Amino acid sequence: MSGHTEPHEPKNPPGVPARAKSRSGQKEAGASALAELCSVRVGQTLFGIPISHILEIVGGAHPQAVPLAPEFVGGLVHYRGDVLTTVSLRHLLGLPPHDGKQDILVLESAGGCFGLLVDSVGEVLRVPTSDHEPNPSILDERRRALFAGAFKLKDSLLVMLDPERLDPLRLAGMAA
Amino acid sequence: MDELTREFLIESQEGLDRMERCLTDLEGRPQDTDLLGEIFRSVHTIKGTTGFLGFKRLEKLAHAGENLLGLLRDGKLSANQSIITGLLQLMDGLRGILRTIETDSNEGHGEDGQLIGLLNELQIVEHSAVSVEVKAVKASGQAGALPLPTKPSAPPPQAIVEPVPPASPIDAKSNVEPAGDAGKPRPANAAADSTLRVDVMLLNRMMNLVGELVLTRNQILQATSQDPNLTLLSRRLDMVTADLRESVMKARMQPVSNVFSKFPRIIRDLSHTLHRKVRLELDGQETELDKSLLEAIKDPLTHAVRNSLDHGIEPPEVRIAAGKDPEGVLKLRAYQESSHVIIEVSDDGAGIAVEKVRNKAIERGLISAERAAQLVERELLQLIFLPGFSTAEAITNVSGRGVGMDVVRTNVEKIGGKVEIDSRPGRGTTLRLRIPLTLAIIPALIVRSLDQSFALPQGALSELVHVPPAKVASTIEWMEGTALYRLRGQLLPLIFLDRMLSPGLRGAENRERAEQDNFIAVLDADGRRFGLVVDGLADPEEIVVKPLSAVLKSIGLYSGATVLGSGDLALILDPGSIASRAGVAMISQEDRVEVVQEEDSQAAMGSQYLLVQSAERRAAVPLGDVLRIERIPLSRIEYIGYRPVLNFEGNLLPVEDSGGVLAAAGGNPDALLTVVVCREGNRQVGIAVVHVLDVAAGSELFEAGTQQRAGGVTLLNQQVTGIVDLGAVAPLLAGAMPDSYSTADWNQPTEILA
């Protein structure tokens, strides 16, 4: 990753709120526009992923390791007749590997489908888009590249993930 | 419209679509030779096919474009805006003519002179001056002043007369489609009317789903085996699934006659153009092959046939002079051999003159002269597969641009096949394409390593060797960190799968190896033989190949993944990549040639060596280099500085003694020693040895590129023996310098002081 803090994603300049709004824009009828998010937990943190990007949630999967694969690859899983490459969110966040079964979110990005390995999947939340805040400026660069701001929930923060930024191809490009 | 023309139209359209994509990419990466190669091939194929179909106008235009592209591909020109614009116009021009052919069954009478002129001009532009280029760029920027054929010059509908958008190439491209639609009413898919062209992707998808079904069935069968109520149902499911799978497989199979049938006409036309008399013999037309594979071999076959006629079969008068039937025979033969279909293109022509191949390869800079001198006949034949190779004296319409064999090999290897060539001067040439039956489902051996299952395609597997723990130490030999296994007297380089897949594993494994069973899968991938050492073997299975994501594909060692009957996933290993990965250290610049050399390790067998005994070791000297063997007393050896020399028939020979023979003689002036006098380039060197043991045929070990010094070792009398590197004996000029003493080594890395 370069020393640049700004555009990592040419298509989505880091004006994160803009993107978040446009994503939840389908429901943007008035001031009370709601974003539909699926909450997942990795380590201590609660993350959110727009449900419009989620194809399916596969529970209790055991990915098959791929020797020599980039480190962020969590392995392969069998998904509807295809072999799906998964990305380990734990690894991306620098957390130790999880022992035991993890849940997989099957996500759709421009580059195709991939799986996101998370500790557990929570529930679907409807959050007013007005509660969204961009990434704080003190966030380290690595996380800034992955996160798309956060939603202020009543008692905690929900960190937004952008499936496009988690695409294995893009991660591989970043690692290079 | 006949079948051939219809096919041609569809193919050419696809070729142009490809070209269009590449051209757009080319703007961003003007130096990308792959792109240029792809574009070149598209146009080349159109030009080639159009020749026999008799579309002169199309041929002329494509020929002009090909000339320009040839320069680009060879790096003599670099693609700039005006060239790309020109190429896009070429594409539009070709499209226009193709459309006319589709509507009127003839190519119309449009005038392409201007466009051809432009393409010719672009070839020179770069050579002469930049200013011309500037002009061209400027010209393409403004509509009116365009010196290009943008105006319909003749009425025939749409042939080239599509107004070529005079703006930037990007606009030109984006306007292509509307321009095409403007030609309405377009004959509704005239060419594709009668046949249903099913997307191969869809067939692949069906195959995938069937594979999935098979898997689910397997699991259901397992789950229900205990329940008598479900037995009947599950058995029925079993049968239906098997039937369905067979049907889908069948839907993808087509007889090779679909491809063969277009050759009679091609040969008739081609033999006419080339003034050859040729009889075509077809054999095994009913052999079936997967549709996508059949599609993929069409191009290579056409190129191969064209080569046979142009370079292989001689003109009748030459044949008569050589005492042959004036009519040459070209045989196309297809047959199944286990899981492969073999397609042979053989002619009884002149064969390939290997010397000519050697010279051409050197002349074209594909290989260095030194290197070429070392290659044996079979290796030289492989050179014709290098890109840019051609022995044709003149570039003709038929062939000679040096794409033919390159295309053949690239396309066949892309589908997991192999190309073999066999040629006898004066007797003819046989080209053998070895094509896997189907790509979707392959037989594979499941192997275990790193506590994981991997699938090894049976096609590459030639045998399995079990090495029990007790025998590991004695049967696996080590040479400088490289493991070798002696398989029926031949050294087989070994690659440890676990070590390759887990680079961190290096140190500890040797001891562990000795405590467990080892299995060596002897693989033959792209002509390289090596043994892959795995921890265990499971059953062979028919596996359904699933593609990997781009990230994992780029690792390079896996060709896909599959779901095993147990429900586990297994990665499919790609033996060819494993071989080349293991040889990465050695294969550098002359990559492809190295590969060629390794492909023919068998052919290299049988070189003669003089086996000598030095103080402690045995070593081999290539017999061809030995001039004399002299038995002399130690007193004859004199010294210049630290270097021992021998006055031999009035010449001074440096005496190579890294074997320590002189020292072992202990200064006794009467002790006899043997000096092997060898030729090394233009000079002579002596090698001090205790005595000469034997002359033996060494099996040369071009060992699949696993280790650097593979060439410095041979198998003599069943023993691995180092070959003395004569070239490394330092010349005497530098000999007075102490530190150059004994620079030549017995098969150790050497430094030559100049």
Tab-separated table of N, CA and C in Angstrom, chain B residues 278-382:
chain	number	residue	atom	x	y	z
B	278	VAL	N	-1.792	-32.708	-54.318
B	278	VAL	CA	-1.951	-33.279	-52.980
B	278	VAL	C	-3.214	-34.120	-52.909
B	279	ARG	N	-3.074	-35.277	-52.304
B	279	ARG	CA	-4.236	-36.110	-52.034
B	279	ARG	C	-4.463	-36.103	-50.529
B	280	LEU	N	-5.694	-35.867	-50.145
B	280	LEU	CA	-5.998	-35.808	-48.712
B	280	LEU	C	-6.591	-37.134	-48.265
B	281	GLU	N	-6.071	-37.677	-47.210
B	281	GLU	CA	-6.652	-38.897	-46.650
B	281	GLU	C	-7.134	-38.611	-45.239
B	282	LEU	N	-8.398	-38.919	-45.009
B	282	LEU	CA	-8.968	-38.677	-43.677
B	282	LEU	C	-9.215	-40.015	-42.999
B	283	ASP	N	-8.952	-40.053	-41.742
B	283	ASP	CA	-9.105	-41.310	-41.025
B	283	ASP	C	-9.631	-41.009	-39.618
B	284	GLY	N	-10.536	-41.824	-39.176
B	284	GLY	CA	-11.020	-41.690	-37.808
B	284	GLY	C	-11.939	-40.493	-37.586
B	285	GLN	N	-12.701	-40.176	-38.602
B	285	GLN	CA	-13.555	-38.991	-38.520
B	285	GLN	C	-14.621	-39.080	-37.446
B	286	GLU	N	-14.967	-40.324	-37.073
B	286	GLU	CA	-16.066	-40.490	-36.127
B	286	GLU	C	-15.600	-40.288	-34.682
B	287	THR	N	-14.300	-40.157	-34.491
B	287	THR	CA	-13.784	-39.938	-33.141
B	287	THR	C	-14.424	-38.687	-32.538
B	288	GLU	N	-14.863	-38.817	-31.305
B	288	GLU	CA	-15.579	-37.690	-30.712
B	288	GLU	C	-14.713	-36.918	-29.722
B	289	LEU	N	-15.010	-35.650	-29.686
B	289	LEU	CA	-14.225	-34.770	-28.833
B	289	LEU	C	-15.145	-33.702	-28.256
B	290	ASP	N	-14.818	-33.258	-27.080
B	290	ASP	CA	-15.600	-32.211	-26.443
B	290	ASP	C	-15.684	-30.985	-27.348
B	291	LYS	N	-16.872	-30.421	-27.396
B	291	LYS	CA	-17.120	-29.318	-28.313
B	291	LYS	C	-16.107	-28.171	-28.181
B	292	SER	N	-15.872	-27.781	-26.945
B	292	SER	CA	-14.991	-26.626	-26.764
B	292	SER	C	-13.577	-26.956	-27.210
B	293	LEU	N	-13.200	-28.217	-27.035
B	293	LEU	CA	-11.868	-28.611	-27.457
B	293	LEU	C	-11.788	-28.647	-28.971
B	294	LEU	N	-12.876	-29.116	-29.564
B	294	LEU	CA	-12.934	-29.183	-31.015
B	294	LEU	C	-12.774	-27.786	-31.604
B	295	GLU	N	-13.464	-26.854	-31.002
B	295	GLU	CA	-13.352	-25.465	-31.448
B	295	GLU	C	-11.907	-25.000	-31.332
B	296	ALA	N	-11.315	-25.392	-30.228
B	296	ALA	CA	-9.984	-24.875	-29.937
B	296	ALA	C	-8.924	-25.430	-30.874
B	297	ILE	N	-9.150	-26.612	-31.447
B	297	ILE	CA	-8.101	-27.165	-32.302
B	297	ILE	C	-8.293	-26.798	-33.764
B	298	LYS	N	-9.379	-26.124	-34.058
B	298	LYS	CA	-9.635	-25.770	-35.456
B	298	LYS	C	-8.501	-24.926	-36.017
B	299	ASP	N	-8.184	-23.880	-35.335
B	299	ASP	CA	-7.117	-22.988	-35.787
B	299	ASP	C	-5.782	-23.707	-35.922
B	300	PRO	N	-5.359	-24.371	-34.857
B	300	PRO	CA	-4.076	-25.055	-34.956
B	300	PRO	C	-4.026	-26.031	-36.127
B	301	LEU	N	-5.143	-26.756	-36.327
B	301	LEU	CA	-5.144	-27.722	-37.419
B	301	LEU	C	-5.002	-27.027	-38.761
B	302	THR	N	-5.730	-25.932	-38.927
B	302	THR	CA	-5.636	-25.208	-40.196
B	302	THR	C	-4.205	-24.762	-40.439
B	303	HIS	N	-3.593	-24.246	-39.417
B	303	HIS	CA	-2.214	-23.794	-39.566
B	303	HIS	C	-1.294	-24.959	-39.896
B	304	ALA	N	-1.536	-26.065	-39.241
B	304	ALA	CA	-0.669	-27.223	-39.464
B	304	ALA	C	-0.801	-27.713	-40.899
B	305	VAL	N	-2.042	-27.764	-41.375
B	305	VAL	CA	-2.270	-28.222	-42.736
B	305	VAL	C	-1.618	-27.264	-43.725
B	306	ARG	N	-1.770	-26.005	-43.448
B	306	ARG	CA	-1.196	-25.021	-44.344
B	306	ARG	C	0.329	-25.153	-44.388
B	307	ASN	N	0.912	-25.365	-43.226
B	307	ASN	CA	2.354	-25.555	-43.170
B	307	ASN	C	2.797	-26.770	-43.966
B	308	SER	N	2.025	-27.852	-43.823
B	308	SER	CA	2.374	-29.075	-44.523
B	308	SER	C	2.408	-28.842	-46.020
B	309	LEU	N	1.442	-28.105	-46.518
B	309	LEU	CA	1.386	-27.882	-47.951
B	309	LEU	C	2.464	-26.916	-48.405
B	310	ASP	N	2.678	-25.915	-47.614
B	310	ASP	CA	3.618	-24.887	-48.059
B	310	ASP	C	5.062	-25.338	-47.888
B	311	HIS	N	5.365	-25.913	-46.748
B	311	HIS	CA	6.757	-26.265	-46.464
B	311	HIS	C	7.041	-27.739	-46.647
B	312	GLY	N	6.007	-28.560	-46.493
B	312	GLY	CA	6.251	-29.999	-46.490
B	312	GLY	C	6.263	-30.590	-47.884
B	313	ILE	N	5.098	-30.669	-48.466
B	313	ILE	CA	4.975	-31.352	-49.749
B	313	ILE	C	5.614	-30.511	-50.855
B	314	GLU	N	6.481	-31.152	-51.612
B	314	GLU	CA	7.231	-30.440	-52.628
B	314	GLU	C	6.397	-30.278	-53.897
B	315	PRO	N	6.799	-29.365	-54.760
B	315	PRO	CA	6.157	-29.269	-56.064
B	315	PRO	C	6.385	-30.555	-56.848
B	316	PRO	N	5.462	-30.893	-57.762
B	316	PRO	CA	5.548	-32.183	-58.471
B	316	PRO	C	6.905	-32.432	-59.110
B	317	GLU	N	7.494	-31.395	-59.721
B	317	GLU	CA	8.761	-31.703	-60.425
B	317	GLU	C	9.836	-32.123	-59.437
B	318	VAL	N	9.857	-31.466	-58.295
B	318	VAL	CA	10.849	-31.836	-57.284
B	318	VAL	C	10.603	-33.270	-56.807
B	319	ARG	N	9.355	-33.595	-56.651
B	319	ARG	CA	9.019	-34.940	-56.179
B	319	ARG	C	9.450	-35.987	-57.181
B	320	ILE	N	9.207	-35.690	-58.468
B	320	ILE	CA	9.608	-36.652	-59.497
B	320	ILE	C	11.120	-36.823	-59.473
B	321	ALA	N	11.812	-35.691	-59.357
B	321	ALA	CA	13.271	-35.749	-59.322
B	321	ALA	C	13.760	-36.581	-58.145
B	322	ALA	N	12.996	-36.536	-57.047
B	322	ALA	CA	13.407	-37.283	-55.860
B	322	ALA	C	12.910	-38.724	-55.913
B	323	GLY	N	12.287	-39.070	-57.030
B	323	GLY	CA	11.808	-40.436	-57.185
B	323	GLY	C	10.535	-40.731	-56.419
B	324	LYS	N	9.776	-39.680	-56.125
B	324	LYS	CA	8.520	-39.903	-55.404
B	324	LYS	C	7.346	-39.764	-56.366
B	325	ASP	N	6.203	-40.224	-55.910
B	325	ASP	CA	4.961	-39.985	-56.634
B	325	ASP	C	4.740	-38.474	-56.718
B	326	PRO	N	4.482	-37.944	-57.910
B	326	PRO	CA	4.285	-36.485	-57.993
B	326	PRO	C	3.152	-35.985	-57.106
B	327	GLU	N	2.236	-36.893	-56.810
B	327	GLU	CA	1.133	-36.475	-55.944
B	327	GLU	C	1.500	-36.746	-54.488
B	328	GLY	N	1.531	-35.688	-53.691
B	328	GLY	CA	1.837	-35.857	-52.276
B	328	GLY	C	0.612	-36.317	-51.504
B	329	VAL	N	0.842	-36.891	-50.353
B	329	VAL	CA	-0.275	-37.349	-49.524
B	329	VAL	C	-0.268	-36.597	-48.207
B	330	LEU	N	-1.397	-36.032	-47.878
B	330	LEU	CA	-1.556	-35.405	-46.570
B	330	LEU	C	-2.574	-36.232	-45.809
B	331	LYS	N	-2.181	-36.706	-44.667
B	331	LYS	CA	-3.085	-37.562	-43.889
B	331	LYS	C	-3.548	-36.838	-42.644
B	332	LEU	N	-4.839	-36.870	-42.433
B	332	LEU	CA	-5.390	-36.368	-41.177
B	332	LEU	C	-5.983	-37.577	-40.481
B	333	ARG	N	-5.511	-37.830	-39.297
B	333	ARG	CA	-5.949	-39.040	-38.641
B	333	ARG	C	-6.322	-38.694	-37.212
B	334	ALA	N	-7.442	-39.231	-36.772
B	334	ALA	CA	-7.838	-39.013	-35.381
B	334	ALA	C	-8.110	-40.355	-34.744
B	335	TYR	N	-7.654	-40.531	-33.556
B	335	TYR	CA	-7.990	-41.749	-32.832
B	335	TYR	C	-7.873	-41.492	-31.344
B	336	GLN	N	-8.548	-42.358	-30.623
B	336	GLN	CA	-8.549	-42.170	-29.186
B	336	GLN	C	-7.475	-43.043	-28.556
B	337	GLU	N	-6.783	-42.480	-27.604
B	337	GLU	CA	-5.775	-43.263	-26.899
B	337	GLU	C	-5.958	-42.974	-25.430
B	338	SER	N	-6.501	-43.907	-24.737
B	338	SER	CA	-6.953	-43.750	-23.351
B	338	SER	C	-7.722	-42.440	-23.194
B	339	SER	N	-7.270	-41.535	-22.375
B	339	SER	CA	-8.095	-40.351	-22.128
B	339	SER	C	-7.738	-39.206	-23.064
B	340	HIS	N	-7.059	-39.521	-24.140
B	340	HIS	CA	-6.703	-38.469	-25.084
B	340	HIS	C	-7.195	-38.813	-26.483
B	341	VAL	N	-7.410	-37.771	-27.237
B	341	VAL	CA	-7.634	-37.966	-28.655
B	341	VAL	C	-6.397	-37.459	-29.362
B	342	ILE	N	-5.866	-38.286	-30.228
B	342	ILE	CA	-4.665	-37.893	-30.957
B	342	ILE	C	-5.074	-37.490	-32.361
B	343	ILE	N	-4.640	-36.353	-32.773
B	343	ILE	CA	-4.895	-35.938	-34.148
B	343	ILE	C	-3.559	-35.763	-34.836
B	344	GLU	N	-3.393	-36.488	-35.900
B	344	GLU	CA	-2.121	-36.456	-36.609
B	344	GLU	C	-2.282	-35.765	-37.947
B	345	VAL	N	-1.367	-34.888	-38.237
B	345	VAL	CA	-1.293	-34.299	-39.562
B	345	VAL	C	0.037	-34.756	-40.126
B	346	SER	N	-0.011	-35.651	-41.122
B	346	SER	CA	1.282	-36.116	-41.630
B	346	SER	C	1.334	-35.948	-43.139
B	347	ASP	N	2.504	-35.627	-43.620
B	347	ASP	CA	2.681	-35.510	-45.065
B	347	ASP	C	3.891	-36.338	-45.472
B	348	ASP	N	3.985	-36.626	-46.757
B	348	ASP	CA	5.141	-37.388	-47.221
B	348	ASP	C	6.064	-36.451	-47.984
B	349	GLY	N	6.215	-35.267	-47.463
B	349	GLY	CA	6.979	-34.233	-48.159
B	349	GLY	C	8.454	-34.267	-47.842
B	350	ALA	N	9.047	-33.104	-47.883
B	350	ALA	CA	10.500	-33.017	-47.799
B	350	ALA	C	11.020	-33.152	-46.371
B	351	GLY	N	10.134	-33.069	-45.408
B	351	GLY	CA	10.616	-33.095	-44.033
B	351	GLY	C	11.230	-31.754	-43.676
B	352	ILE	N	11.676	-31.667	-42.458
B	352	ILE	CA	12.246	-30.398	-42.005
B	352	ILE	C	13.765	-30.522	-41.979
B	353	ALA	N	14.425	-29.615	-42.637
B	353	ALA	CA	15.880	-29.624	-42.628
B	353	ALA	C	16.355	-28.976	-41.340
B	354	VAL	N	16.904	-29.794	-40.469
B	354	VAL	CA	17.238	-29.273	-39.139
B	354	VAL	C	18.313	-28.192	-39.205
B	355	GLU	N	19.222	-28.308	-40.162
B	355	GLU	CA	20.265	-27.296	-40.255
B	355	GLU	C	19.673	-25.934	-40.582
B	356	LYS	N	18.679	-25.999	-41.454
B	356	LYS	CA	18.005	-24.765	-41.841
B	356	LYS	C	17.295	-24.170	-40.620
B	357	VAL	N	16.705	-25.048	-39.847
B	357	VAL	CA	16.027	-24.593	-38.635
B	357	VAL	C	17.022	-23.926	-37.702
B	358	ARG	N	18.165	-24.564	-37.563
B	358	ARG	CA	19.190	-24.030	-36.670
B	358	ARG	C	19.602	-22.629	-37.134
B	359	ASN	N	19.910	-22.536	-38.424
B	359	ASN	CA	20.389	-21.258	-38.937
B	359	ASN	C	19.340	-20.162	-38.816
B	360	LYS	N	18.123	-20.538	-39.139
B	360	LYS	CA	17.054	-19.536	-39.065
B	360	LYS	C	16.864	-19.048	-37.635
B	361	ALA	N	16.922	-19.997	-36.719
B	361	ALA	CA	16.693	-19.627	-35.321
B	361	ALA	C	17.779	-18.670	-34.853
B	362	ILE	N	18.998	-18.917	-35.299
B	362	ILE	CA	20.091	-18.030	-34.910
B	362	ILE	C	19.903	-16.676	-35.580
B	363	GLU	N	19.566	-16.739	-36.868
B	363	GLU	CA	19.405	-15.512	-37.633
B	363	GLU	C	18.302	-14.627	-37.045
B	364	ARG	N	17.271	-15.277	-36.589
B	364	ARG	CA	16.168	-14.500	-36.028
B	364	ARG	C	16.392	-14.155	-34.565
B	365	GLY	N	17.518	-14.522	-34.071
B	365	GLY	CA	17.843	-14.161	-32.696
B	365	GLY	C	17.019	-14.898	-31.665
B	366	LEU	N	16.483	-16.049	-32.024
B	366	LEU	CA	15.653	-16.788	-31.084
B	366	LEU	C	16.513	-17.622	-30.141
B	367	ILE	N	17.743	-17.799	-30.532
B	367	ILE	CA	18.611	-18.678	-29.764
B	367	ILE	C	20.037	-18.268	-30.093
B	368	SER	N	20.930	-18.419	-29.143
B	368	SER	CA	22.304	-18.024	-29.412
B	368	SER	C	23.005	-19.135	-30.197
B	369	ALA	N	24.065	-18.754	-30.916
B	369	ALA	CA	24.750	-19.719	-31.770
B	369	ALA	C	25.351	-20.856	-30.949
B	370	GLU	N	25.892	-20.509	-29.773
B	370	GLU	CA	26.519	-21.538	-28.945
B	370	GLU	C	25.486	-22.569	-28.528
B	371	ARG	N	24.375	-21.996	-28.117
B	371	ARG	CA	23.290	-22.833	-27.657
B	371	ARG	C	22.821	-23.765	-28.771
B	372	ALA	N	22.660	-23.179	-29.950
B	372	ALA	CA	22.137	-23.940	-31.076
B	372	ALA	C	23.072	-25.080	-31.421
B	373	ALA	N	24.370	-24.844	-31.232
B	373	ALA	CA	25.329	-25.876	-31.599
B	373	ALA	C	25.194	-27.094	-30.697
B	374	GLN	N	24.647	-26.884	-29.509
B	374	GLN	CA	24.546	-27.994	-28.565
B	374	GLN	C	23.309	-28.856	-28.768
B	375	LEU	N	22.358	-28.317	-29.497
B	375	LEU	CA	21.081	-29.005	-29.558
B	375	LEU	C	21.135	-30.191	-30.517
B	376	VAL	N	20.494	-31.252	-30.125
B	376	VAL	CA	20.413	-32.390	-31.019
B	376	VAL	C	19.190	-32.219	-31.914
B	377	GLU	N	19.080	-33.138	-32.854
B	377	GLU	CA	18.070	-32.989	-33.897
B	377	GLU	C	16.661	-32.766	-33.364
B	378	ARG	N	16.289	-33.582	-32.397
B	378	ARG	CA	14.910	-33.463	-31.912
B	378	ARG	C	14.680	-32.129	-31.223
B	379	GLU	N	15.714	-31.634	-30.563
B	379	GLU	CA	15.568	-30.347	-29.896
B	379	GLU	C	15.465	-29.234	-30.921
B	380	LEU	N	16.230	-29.394	-31.992
B	380	LEU	CA	16.171	-28.373	-33.035
B	380	LEU	C	14.776	-28.298	-33.640
B	381	LEU	N	14.168	-29.463	-33.797
B	381	LEU	CA	12.817	-29.467	-34.362
B	381	LEU	C	11.858	-28.665	-33.503
B	382	GLN	N	12.095	-28.700	-32.205
B	382	GLN	CA	11.196	-27.976	-31.310
B	382	GLN	C	11.277	-26.467	-31.506
